[in-house]
Coordinates of C-alpha atoms and ligand atoms in Angstrom, one line a residue:
Chain A
M1 CA -30.2 -28.6 -87.1
N2 CA -27.6 -27.4 -89.6
I3 CA -28.6 -30.0 -92.1
I4 CA -32.2 -28.9 -92.0
L5 CA -31.2 -25.3 -92.6
N6 CA -29.0 -26.2 -95.5
N7 CA -31.8 -28.1 -97.1
K8 CA -34.0 -25.1 -96.8
H9 CA -31.7 -23.1 -98.8
L10 CA -30.7 -25.7 -101.4
K11 CA -33.9 -27.3 -102.4
L12 CA -36.7 -24.9 -101.8
P13 CA -39.5 -26.7 -103.7
F14 CA -39.1 -29.9 -101.7
K15 CA -38.5 -28.0 -98.5
S16 CA -41.1 -29.6 -96.2
F17 CA -40.6 -33.1 -97.5
N18 CA -36.9 -32.8 -97.0
V19 CA -37.1 -31.3 -93.6
L20 CA -39.4 -34.2 -92.5
H21 CA -37.2 -36.7 -94.1
T22 CA -34.0 -35.3 -92.6
K23 CA -35.7 -35.3 -89.2
I24 CA -36.7 -38.9 -89.3
F25 CA -33.3 -39.8 -90.6
T26 CA -31.6 -37.9 -87.8
K27 CA -33.8 -39.5 -85.2
L28 CA -33.1 -43.0 -86.6
L29 CA -29.4 -42.2 -86.6
Q30 CA -29.6 -41.0 -83.0
N31 CA -31.5 -44.0 -81.8
S32 CA -29.1 -46.4 -83.6
V33 CA -26.0 -45.1 -81.9
C34 CA -26.7 -47.4 -79.0
A35 CA -26.2 -50.4 -81.3
I36 CA -22.6 -49.4 -82.1
L37 CA -21.0 -50.8 -79.0
P38 CA -22.7 -54.2 -78.9
I39 CA -22.0 -54.7 -82.6
T40 CA -18.3 -53.8 -82.1
I41 CA -18.0 -56.1 -79.2
I42 CA -19.6 -59.0 -81.2
F43 CA -17.1 -58.4 -84.0
I44 CA -14.1 -58.4 -81.7
W45 CA -15.5 -61.4 -79.9
H46 CA -15.9 -63.2 -83.2
F47 CA -12.4 -62.2 -84.3
L48 CA -10.9 -63.4 -81.0
S49 CA -12.6 -66.8 -81.0
V50 CA -12.4 -67.6 -84.7
N51 CA -8.7 -66.9 -84.8
E52 CA -8.2 -69.0 -81.6
I53 CA -6.7 -66.1 -79.8
V54 CA -8.9 -67.1 -76.9
R55 CA -9.6 -70.9 -76.7
S56 CA -13.1 -71.6 -78.1
N57 CA -13.9 -73.9 -75.2
L58 CA -13.7 -70.8 -73.0
L59 CA -15.1 -68.3 -75.5
P60 CA -17.1 -69.9 -78.2
P61 CA -17.8 -67.7 -81.3
P62 CA -21.0 -65.7 -81.5
S63 CA -22.4 -68.0 -84.1
E64 CA -22.2 -70.9 -81.7
V65 CA -24.0 -69.0 -79.0
V66 CA -26.8 -68.1 -81.5
N67 CA -27.0 -71.7 -82.5
E68 CA -27.3 -72.9 -78.9
I69 CA -30.1 -70.4 -78.3
L70 CA -31.8 -71.4 -81.5
I71 CA -31.7 -75.1 -80.6
L72 CA -33.4 -74.2 -77.3
T73 CA -36.1 -72.2 -79.1
N74 CA -37.0 -75.1 -81.3
D75 CA -38.9 -77.0 -78.7
G76 CA -40.2 -73.9 -76.9
E77 CA -38.0 -74.8 -73.9
L78 CA -36.2 -71.5 -74.0
F79 CA -39.4 -69.5 -73.9
S80 CA -40.7 -71.4 -70.9
H81 CA -37.3 -70.7 -69.1
I82 CA -37.6 -67.0 -69.8
L83 CA -41.2 -67.0 -68.7
I84 CA -40.4 -68.7 -65.4
T85 CA -37.7 -66.3 -64.6
L86 CA -39.8 -63.3 -65.6
N87 CA -42.6 -64.6 -63.4
R88 CA -40.3 -64.9 -60.4
V89 CA -39.0 -61.4 -60.9
F90 CA -42.6 -60.1 -61.4
N91 CA -43.9 -61.7 -58.3
G92 CA -41.0 -60.5 -56.2
F93 CA -41.3 -57.1 -57.7
I94 CA -44.9 -56.8 -56.9
L95 CA -44.5 -58.2 -53.3
G96 CA -41.5 -56.1 -52.5
G97 CA -42.8 -53.1 -54.4
I98 CA -46.1 -53.0 -52.5
L99 CA -44.5 -53.4 -49.1
A100 CA -41.9 -50.8 -49.9
S101 CA -44.4 -48.3 -51.2
V102 CA -46.6 -48.6 -48.2
L103 CA -43.8 -48.4 -45.7
G104 CA -42.1 -45.6 -47.7
V105 CA -45.2 -43.5 -47.7
I106 CA -46.0 -43.9 -44.0
T107 CA -42.5 -43.3 -42.8
G108 CA -42.1 -40.4 -45.2
I109 CA -45.3 -38.7 -43.9
S110 CA -45.1 -39.4 -40.2
P111 CA -42.0 -38.8 -38.1
T112 CA -43.3 -41.1 -35.4
L113 CA -43.7 -44.0 -37.7
R114 CA -40.3 -43.2 -39.2
N115 CA -38.7 -43.5 -35.8
L116 CA -40.6 -46.7 -35.3
F117 CA -39.7 -48.4 -38.6
D118 CA -36.8 -46.7 -40.3
P119 CA -33.9 -47.7 -37.9
T120 CA -34.9 -51.4 -38.2
I121 CA -35.3 -51.3 -41.9
Q122 CA -31.9 -49.6 -42.3
A123 CA -30.3 -52.2 -40.1
L124 CA -31.9 -55.0 -42.2
K125 CA -30.5 -53.2 -45.3
A126 CA -27.1 -53.8 -44.0
V127 CA -27.6 -57.6 -44.1
P128 CA -25.9 -59.1 -47.2
S129 CA -28.5 -60.4 -49.5
L130 CA -27.2 -63.9 -49.6
A131 CA -27.5 -64.2 -45.9
W132 CA -31.2 -64.4 -46.2
V133 CA -31.1 -67.6 -48.3
P134 CA -30.8 -70.2 -45.5
L135 CA -33.6 -68.6 -43.5
F136 CA -35.9 -68.2 -46.5
I137 CA -35.3 -71.8 -47.5
L138 CA -36.1 -72.9 -44.0
W139 CA -39.2 -70.8 -43.9
F140 CA -40.6 -71.1 -47.4
G141 CA -39.1 -74.3 -48.7
I142 CA -36.7 -74.7 -51.7
F143 CA -39.3 -73.9 -54.4
E144 CA -40.9 -70.8 -55.7
N145 CA -41.8 -69.0 -52.4
S146 CA -38.3 -68.7 -51.1
K147 CA -37.0 -67.4 -54.4
V148 CA -39.8 -64.8 -54.6
A149 CA -39.1 -63.8 -51.0
L150 CA -35.4 -63.3 -51.8
I151 CA -36.2 -61.2 -54.9
S152 CA -38.7 -59.0 -53.0
V153 CA -36.0 -58.3 -50.4
G154 CA -33.8 -56.9 -53.2
V155 CA -36.7 -54.9 -54.7
F156 CA -37.7 -53.5 -51.4
F157 CA -34.9 -51.2 -50.4
P158 CA -34.4 -48.9 -53.3
I159 CA -38.2 -48.3 -53.6
Y160 CA -38.5 -47.7 -49.9
L161 CA -35.6 -45.4 -49.6
N162 CA -36.5 -43.3 -52.7
L163 CA -40.1 -42.9 -51.7
M164 CA -39.3 -42.0 -48.1
M165 CA -36.7 -39.4 -49.1
G166 CA -38.9 -38.1 -51.9
I167 CA -41.7 -37.4 -49.5
R168 CA -39.5 -35.9 -46.9
Q169 CA -37.9 -33.6 -49.5
I170 CA -41.2 -32.2 -50.8
D171 CA -40.8 -28.5 -50.6
K172 CA -42.6 -27.0 -47.5
K173 CA -43.3 -23.9 -49.6
I174 CA -45.3 -26.0 -52.0
I175 CA -47.3 -27.5 -49.2
E176 CA -48.0 -24.0 -48.0
V177 CA -49.5 -23.2 -51.4
A178 CA -51.9 -26.1 -50.9
H179 CA -52.6 -24.7 -47.5
I180 CA -53.4 -21.1 -48.6
N181 CA -55.6 -22.4 -51.3
N182 CA -57.7 -24.3 -48.8
L183 CA -57.0 -27.7 -50.2
N184 CA -58.4 -30.5 -48.0
H185 CA -56.4 -33.6 -47.2
F186 CA -57.7 -35.6 -50.2
Q187 CA -57.0 -32.7 -52.6
T188 CA -53.5 -32.2 -51.2
I189 CA -52.7 -35.8 -51.8
R190 CA -54.2 -35.8 -55.2
W191 CA -52.7 -32.6 -56.6
V192 CA -49.5 -32.1 -54.5
L193 CA -48.2 -35.2 -52.8
I194 CA -48.7 -37.9 -55.4
P195 CA -47.6 -36.0 -58.4
G196 CA -44.7 -34.6 -56.4
I197 CA -43.3 -38.0 -55.4
I198 CA -43.9 -39.9 -58.6
P199 CA -40.4 -39.2 -60.0
E200 CA -38.7 -40.5 -56.9
W201 CA -41.0 -43.5 -56.8
I202 CA -40.3 -44.3 -60.5
T203 CA -36.6 -44.0 -59.9
G204 CA -37.0 -46.4 -56.9
L205 CA -39.1 -48.8 -59.0
R206 CA -36.4 -48.9 -61.7
S207 CA -33.5 -49.5 -59.4
G208 CA -35.7 -52.0 -57.5
L209 CA -36.3 -53.9 -60.7
A210 CA -32.6 -53.9 -61.5
L211 CA -31.9 -55.4 -58.1
G212 CA -34.8 -57.9 -58.6
W213 CA -32.9 -59.2 -61.7
M214 CA -29.7 -59.5 -59.7
F215 CA -31.5 -61.5 -57.0
V216 CA -33.3 -63.8 -59.3
I217 CA -30.0 -65.0 -60.6
A218 CA -28.8 -65.5 -57.1
A219 CA -32.0 -67.4 -56.3
E220 CA -31.8 -69.6 -59.5
L221 CA -28.1 -70.3 -59.2
M222 CA -28.7 -71.7 -55.7
G223 CA -31.0 -74.3 -56.9
A224 CA -33.7 -74.4 -59.6
S225 CA -34.7 -76.8 -62.3
E226 CA -36.0 -74.1 -64.6
G227 CA -35.3 -70.5 -65.5
L228 CA -32.5 -68.6 -67.1
G229 CA -30.3 -69.0 -64.0
Y230 CA -30.8 -72.7 -64.3
L231 CA -29.7 -72.7 -67.9
M232 CA -26.4 -71.1 -66.8
I233 CA -25.8 -73.8 -64.1
D234 CA -26.8 -76.4 -66.7
G235 CA -24.3 -74.9 -69.1
Q236 CA -21.6 -75.0 -66.5
M237 CA -22.3 -78.6 -65.5
T238 CA -22.4 -79.9 -69.0
G239 CA -19.5 -77.8 -70.2
R240 CA -21.3 -75.7 -72.7
P241 CA -19.9 -72.2 -72.5
A242 CA -22.2 -71.1 -75.4
L243 CA -25.2 -71.8 -73.2
I244 CA -23.8 -69.8 -70.3
I245 CA -23.1 -66.8 -72.6
G246 CA -26.4 -67.2 -74.3
A247 CA -28.3 -67.1 -71.0
L248 CA -26.2 -64.1 -69.9
I249 CA -27.2 -62.2 -73.0
L250 CA -30.8 -63.2 -72.6
F251 CA -30.7 -61.8 -69.0
A252 CA -29.3 -58.5 -70.4
I253 CA -32.0 -58.3 -73.1
V254 CA -35.0 -59.3 -71.0
G255 CA -33.8 -57.1 -68.1
K256 CA -33.4 -54.1 -70.3
L257 CA -36.8 -54.7 -71.9
T258 CA -38.6 -54.8 -68.5
D259 CA -36.8 -51.6 -67.5
Q260 CA -37.9 -49.9 -70.8
L261 CA -41.4 -51.0 -70.0
I262 CA -41.4 -49.1 -66.8
Y263 CA -39.8 -46.2 -68.5
F264 CA -42.4 -46.0 -71.2
L265 CA -45.3 -46.5 -68.8
S266 CA -44.0 -43.7 -66.6
K267 CA -43.3 -41.3 -69.4
P268 CA -46.7 -39.5 -69.3
F269 CA -46.2 -38.8 -65.6
L270 CA -42.8 -37.3 -66.1
K271 CA -43.6 -35.0 -69.0
W272 CA -43.2 -31.9 -66.9
K273 CA -39.7 -33.0 -65.9
S274 CA -38.2 -33.5 -69.3
S275 CA -35.9 -30.7 -70.3
L276 CA -37.0 -27.5 -72.1
N277 CA -35.3 -28.5 -75.3
N278 CA -37.0 -31.9 -75.5
M279 CA -40.4 -30.4 -75.0
Q280 CA -39.9 -27.9 -77.8
E281 CA -38.8 -30.7 -80.0
E282 CA -41.9 -32.7 -79.1
E283 CA -44.1 -29.8 -79.9
N284 CA -42.4 -29.3 -83.3
N285 CA -42.9 -33.0 -84.1
A286 CA -46.6 -33.0 -83.1
Chain B
M1 CA -62.1 -3.6 -43.7
L2 CA -59.0 -5.4 -42.5
N3 CA -58.4 -4.8 -38.8
I4 CA -55.1 -5.7 -37.2
K5 CA -55.4 -5.5 -33.5
N6 CA -52.5 -5.7 -30.9
V7 CA -50.8 -8.4 -32.9
C8 CA -47.7 -9.8 -31.3
K9 CA -45.6 -12.6 -32.6
I10 CA -42.9 -14.4 -30.6
Y11 CA -41.0 -17.3 -32.1
K12 CA -40.0 -19.6 -29.3
N13 CA -37.7 -22.5 -29.2
K14 CA -36.2 -24.5 -26.4
D15 CA -33.2 -22.2 -26.2
Y16 CA -34.3 -18.9 -27.8
S17 CA -37.3 -16.7 -28.1
Q18 CA -37.6 -13.9 -30.6
N19 CA -40.0 -11.0 -30.4
V20 CA -40.7 -10.5 -34.1
L21 CA -43.9 -8.4 -34.0
K22 CA -44.8 -6.2 -31.1
D23 CA -48.2 -4.7 -30.6
I24 CA -49.1 -4.0 -34.2
N25 CA -52.3 -2.0 -34.7
L26 CA -53.4 -1.3 -38.2
C27 CA -56.5 -0.6 -40.0
I28 CA -56.7 -1.2 -43.8
E29 CA -59.8 0.2 -45.5
D30 CA -61.6 -1.7 -48.3
Q31 CA -60.1 -1.1 -51.7
E32 CA -57.0 0.4 -50.2
I33 CA -53.6 -0.3 -51.8
I34 CA -50.8 -0.1 -49.3
S35 CA -47.1 -1.2 -49.0
L36 CA -45.3 -2.5 -46.0
V37 CA -41.6 -1.7 -46.0
G38 CA -38.8 -2.3 -43.6
Q39 CA -35.4 -3.9 -43.1
S40 CA -34.8 -7.5 -43.7
G41 CA -35.9 -9.5 -40.7
C42 CA -38.2 -6.9 -39.2
G43 CA -41.2 -9.2 -39.5
K44 CA -43.0 -8.0 -42.7
S45 CA -43.5 -11.5 -44.1
T46 CA -44.6 -12.7 -40.7
L47 CA -47.3 -10.0 -40.5
L48 CA -48.5 -10.8 -43.9
R49 CA -48.6 -14.5 -43.1
I50 CA -50.6 -13.8 -40.0
I51 CA -53.1 -11.8 -42.1
A52 CA -53.3 -14.6 -44.6
G53 CA -54.1 -17.1 -41.8
L54 CA -51.0 -19.1 -42.5
E55 CA -49.6 -18.3 -39.1
K56 CA -51.1 -17.6 -35.7
A57 CA -50.5 -14.4 -33.8
S58 CA -49.0 -15.0 -30.3
S59 CA -51.5 -12.5 -29.1
G60 CA -53.9 -10.1 -30.7
Y61 CA -55.9 -10.9 -33.8
V62 CA -56.7 -9.9 -37.3
E63 CA -60.2 -9.5 -38.6
L64 CA -61.7 -9.1 -42.0
N65 CA -65.2 -7.6 -42.0
K66 CA -65.4 -8.3 -38.3
N67 CA -64.6 -12.0 -38.7
I68 CA -61.5 -13.1 -37.0
I69 CA -59.0 -14.8 -39.3
N70 CA -57.6 -18.0 -38.0
K71 CA -57.0 -20.0 -41.2
P72 CA -56.6 -19.3 -44.9
S73 CA -59.7 -18.5 -46.8
S74 CA -60.7 -17.8 -50.3
N75 CA -61.4 -14.2 -49.3
I76 CA -57.7 -13.6 -49.1
G77 CA -55.2 -14.4 -51.9
M78 CA -51.5 -14.5 -51.5
V79 CA -48.5 -14.2 -53.8
F80 CA -45.0 -15.1 -52.6
Q81 CA -41.6 -13.9 -53.7
D82 CA -41.1 -17.1 -55.7
A83 CA -44.1 -18.0 -57.9
R84 CA -44.4 -21.4 -56.2
L85 CA -46.1 -23.0 -59.1
M86 CA -46.4 -26.8 -58.9
P87 CA -43.9 -27.9 -61.5
W88 CA -46.1 -31.0 -62.3
L89 CA -49.2 -29.0 -63.2
N90 CA -49.5 -26.9 -66.3
V91 CA -50.5 -23.3 -66.0
Y92 CA -54.2 -24.0 -66.2
D93 CA -54.2 -26.6 -63.5
N94 CA -51.9 -24.4 -61.3
I95 CA -54.5 -21.7 -61.4
K96 CA -57.3 -24.2 -60.9
L97 CA -55.8 -25.2 -57.5
S98 CA -57.5 -22.3 -55.8
I99 CA -61.0 -23.1 -57.2
L100 CA -61.0 -26.9 -57.0
N101 CA -64.5 -26.9 -55.6
D102 CA -66.1 -25.2 -58.5
D103 CA -67.6 -27.2 -61.3
K104 CA -65.6 -27.6 -64.5
E105 CA -67.4 -25.0 -66.6
T106 CA -67.1 -22.3 -63.9
Q107 CA -63.4 -23.2 -63.5
R108 CA -62.8 -22.9 -67.2
Y109 CA -64.6 -19.6 -67.4
K110 CA -62.9 -18.1 -64.3
I111 CA -59.4 -19.3 -65.3
N112 CA -59.6 -17.9 -68.8
E113 CA -61.0 -14.6 -67.6
T114 CA -58.2 -14.3 -65.0
L115 CA -55.5 -15.2 -67.5
K116 CA -56.8 -12.4 -69.6
K117 CA -56.7 -10.0 -66.7
V118 CA -53.1 -10.7 -65.9
G119 CA -52.2 -10.3 -69.5
L120 CA -51.5 -14.0 -70.3
E121 CA -53.6 -15.8 -72.9
D122 CA -53.1 -19.1 -74.6
I123 CA -50.5 -20.3 -72.2
G124 CA -52.7 -22.7 -70.2
N125 CA -50.9 -25.7 -71.6
L126 CA -47.4 -24.6 -70.8
W127 CA -45.4 -26.2 -67.9
P128 CA -44.1 -23.8 -65.3
K129 CA -40.5 -24.5 -66.4
Q130 CA -41.3 -23.1 -69.8
L131 CA -42.3 -19.7 -68.3
S132 CA -40.1 -16.7 -67.7
G133 CA -39.9 -15.3 -64.2
G134 CA -42.3 -12.5 -65.0
M135 CA -44.8 -14.9 -66.6
A136 CA -44.6 -17.2 -63.7
Q137 CA -45.3 -14.4 -61.3
R138 CA -48.3 -13.4 -63.4
V139 CA -49.6 -16.9 -63.2
A140 CA -49.1 -16.8 -59.4
I141 CA -51.1 -13.6 -59.3
A142 CA -53.8 -15.2 -61.4
R143 CA -53.9 -18.2 -59.0
A144 CA -54.5 -15.7 -56.1
L145 CA -57.1 -13.7 -58.0
V146 CA -59.1 -16.5 -59.6
Q147 CA -61.0 -17.1 -56.4
Q148 CA -62.1 -13.4 -56.5
P149 CA -60.6 -12.5 -53.1
Q150 CA -61.4 -9.4 -51.3
V151 CA -57.8 -8.9 -50.2
L152 CA -54.6 -9.6 -52.2
L153 CA -51.4 -10.0 -50.2
L154 CA -48.1 -9.7 -52.1
D155 CA -44.9 -10.7 -50.4
E156 CA -42.0 -9.1 -52.3
P157 CA -43.6 -10.4 -55.5
F158 CA -41.2 -8.8 -57.9
S159 CA -37.9 -8.7 -56.1
A160 CA -36.5 -11.6 -58.2
L161 CA -37.3 -9.9 -61.5
D162 CA -35.3 -7.6 -63.7
S163 CA -36.2 -3.9 -63.6
F164 CA -38.1 -3.8 -66.9
T165 CA -40.3 -6.7 -66.0
K166 CA -40.6 -5.3 -62.5
S167 CA -41.9 -1.9 -63.5
N168 CA -44.2 -3.5 -66.1
L169 CA -45.7 -5.7 -63.4
Q170 CA -45.9 -2.8 -60.9
D171 CA -48.1 -0.9 -63.4
H172 CA -50.1 -4.0 -63.9
V173 CA -50.8 -4.5 -60.2
R174 CA -51.8 -0.9 -60.0
H175 CA -54.1 -1.4 -62.9
L176 CA -55.6 -4.6 -61.5
W177 CA -56.2 -2.9 -58.3
S178 CA -58.2 -0.1 -59.9
S179 CA -60.2 -2.4 -62.1
L180 CA -60.9 -5.1 -59.6
K181 CA -61.7 -2.9 -56.6
I182 CA -59.8 -5.1 -54.1
T183 CA -57.6 -4.4 -51.2
I184 CA -53.9 -4.9 -51.8
V185 CA -51.2 -5.2 -49.2
M186 CA -47.7 -5.5 -50.6
V187 CA -44.5 -6.2 -48.7
T188 CA -41.4 -4.9 -50.3
H189 CA -38.0 -3.6 -49.3
D190 CA -37.8 -1.4 -52.3
I191 CA -39.1 2.0 -51.3
N192 CA -39.4 3.1 -54.9
E193 CA -41.7 0.2 -55.5
A194 CA -43.7 1.0 -52.5
T195 CA -44.2 4.6 -53.5
A196 CA -44.9 3.7 -57.1
I197 CA -47.7 1.3 -56.3
S198 CA -49.3 2.2 -53.1
D199 CA -51.4 4.9 -51.6
R200 CA -49.9 4.4 -48.2
V201 CA -46.5 3.2 -47.1
L202 CA -46.2 1.6 -43.7
I203 CA -42.8 1.2 -42.2
L204 CA -42.1 -1.7 -39.9
N205 CA -39.1 -0.7 -37.8
K206 CA -36.4 -2.9 -36.4
V207 CA -34.3 -1.0 -33.9
L208 CA -30.6 -1.8 -34.1
D209 CA -30.0 -3.9 -31.1
N210 CA -31.4 -6.9 -32.9
K211 CA -34.6 -7.0 -31.0
I212 CA -37.8 -5.5 -32.2
T213 CA -38.7 -2.9 -29.7
K214 CA -41.1 -0.7 -31.6
N215 CA -42.8 -0.6 -34.8
H216 CA -43.5 2.7 -36.4
I217 CA -46.2 3.0 -38.8
V218 CA -45.7 5.8 -41.2
K219 CA -48.5 7.1 -43.4
I220 CA -47.8 9.0 -46.6
N221 CA -50.6 10.1 -48.8
K222 CA -50.7 10.2 -52.5
P223 CA -50.9 11.0 -55.3
R224 CA -47.3 10.6 -56.0
S225 CA -47.6 11.1 -59.7
T226 CA -48.0 14.8 -59.0
F227 CA -45.1 14.9 -56.7
P228 CA -42.4 17.3 -57.7
K229 CA -39.2 15.3 -58.1
N230 CA -37.3 16.9 -55.3
E231 CA -40.1 16.3 -53.0
Y232 CA -40.2 12.7 -53.9
N233 CA -36.5 12.4 -53.2
E234 CA -37.0 14.1 -49.9
L235 CA -39.7 11.7 -49.0
I236 CA -37.5 8.7 -49.8
N237 CA -34.6 10.2 -47.8
N238 CA -36.9 10.7 -44.9
I239 CA -38.1 7.1 -45.0
I240 CA -34.6 5.7 -45.3
F241 CA -32.8 7.9 -42.8
N242 CA -35.3 8.8 -40.1
K243 CA -35.9 5.3 -38.9
N244 CA -36.9 6.2 -35.4
S245 CA -39.0 9.2 -35.9
N246 CA -42.6 8.6 -36.0
Q247 CA -44.5 10.1 -38.8
F248 CA -43.9 12.0 -42.0
N249 CA -47.0 14.0 -42.2
A250 CA -45.1 17.1 -43.2
L251 CA -45.3 16.0 -46.8
I252 CA -49.0 15.7 -47.0
Ligands
ATP1 N1 -40.7 -20.1 -38.5 C1 -39.9 -19.3 -37.8 N2 -39.3 -19.7 -36.7 C2 -38.4 -18.9 -36.0 N3 -38.1 -17.7 -36.4 C3 -38.7 -17.2 -37.5 C4 -39.6 -18.0 -38.3 N4 -40.0 -17.2 -39.3 C5 -39.4 -16.0 -39.2 N5 -38.6 -16.0 -38.1 C6 -37.8 -14.9 -37.6 O1 -38.6 -13.8 -37.6 C7 -38.0 -12.6 -38.1 C8 -38.8 -11.9 -39.1 O2 -38.9 -12.7 -40.2 P1 -39.7 -12.2 -41.5 O3 -39.5 -13.3 -42.5 O4 -41.0 -11.8 -41.2 O5 -38.8 -11.0 -41.9 P2 -39.0 -10.0 -43.2 O6 -39.3 -8.7 -42.7 O7 -40.0 -10.6 -44.1 O8 -37.6 -10.1 -43.8 P3 -37.2 -10.1 -45.4 O9 -37.2 -8.7 -45.8 O10 -35.7 -10.6 -45.3 O11 -38.1 -11.1 -46.0 C9 -36.6 -13.1 -38.6 O12 -35.7 -12.7 -37.7 C10 -36.7 -14.6 -38.6 O13 -35.5 -15.1 -38.2
MG2 MG1 -39.9 -11.5 -46.1

């Protein structure tokens, strides 16, 4: 802000150009702040392993990790591993997400159905996730289906809980406004209930997805012949720490990207929630 | 004409029952502007909500033009203490809520007209959180008026606002009333506000033993603008301090 003002006073003829320029620059600067920490970590990591402060068979230098990843990219193998893992997460996310959304909505709306379903669901939530593995393998075999089932279990709970609580917490006063304006059931759902719970639902989706990524690793570590988790096991078996670290970093990147995807898709629905300042900024930029 | 006939309201629970309104009889003429005052908890909001059709009377009934009210209708608009705008809808869509069944063109026309009436233009695109308290309350009034109701109910509409905004909006309500030719019933616990806006002030009385035993309805005629100041003060003193006496016709 100050910079902009200063420019105004110093170089009047180029005012608008400079203001625009400064704004873009400031924005870039703000957005690149997030890169500082990873870059620093990479430098320290590089320093530690190159100087043999940590043994390189435990912590190979970044260059070696990059190399390992590049080798895998050469024959397209890496890409297919990523796709397979993504596909598992996606399927589990859709399955768990749909189930959770339906159950979340009906238990949120109806106290009777809540009494019917919620205690059981809460009890199942207390089961440690890995405890499902033997059962799912027994039921669905050792291939894709059991993995997808396990992931959907992880995805299910945050979405279910957020949605149910979101619906229960809708302000009675707001419902009363719908009532006094003679909205019918469909209109109430369209104008009040759905927009009112979208924020909670999206929060649920994002934490559900995060859990989906946790569970996909669990699923792949337990036995898979493809996928990012498999790469890690492979790295462990064949004594290639660079591969383990590489897969780990890829997990972080792909996981973050999928989260960003939800974030961007949901942005138009959350416009009204963003803070006052942000909105003014957006208007100025437009 | 709004006719309130023998309305009682008892809130009952397993372990308690509370007599909130007892035998209310009241006639409100078309195009009247009246205030309902009384201590906190004496049942003002309850009465207003019964008139609006939001709540059922335990016995008795309310009728508008000889039709008994048993659910909300577009004939009656209501504004609450808090504006109660949907935060996820912009101002335009918030107002649109009460005329969803009209076609788009009609909606646009009515909404723009109503926004003008309440003194707000070009803010259709703002989100509720971008509005000041006074603006939000104007939007809430617009939402109640856009359906062109015959009766406008206001439940302490300005009690959360600062005194400048408040008196500004009071003038505005009075102005709307005279230009729109509607019936206005306003609940308030501010006697100044009541006497400033309305032609009749009704007092709902809660006797001190925490039960509602009787409701006195006090009629005070206007115009107050011609009231000498000491008379005005006397009137207010009477309203405040003679809770149990029946009527203040002396001042008419
Ligand atoms: N839904 C309800 N269930 C039980 N009791 C209620 C309910 N709504 C209101 N009451 C009781 O009815 C009484 C009157 O409430 P009401 O809101 O009408 O008072 P009021 O005159 O509007 O008060 P205030 O000036 O504080 O708004 C209160 O004692 C309140 O506790
Ligand atoms: Mg009240």
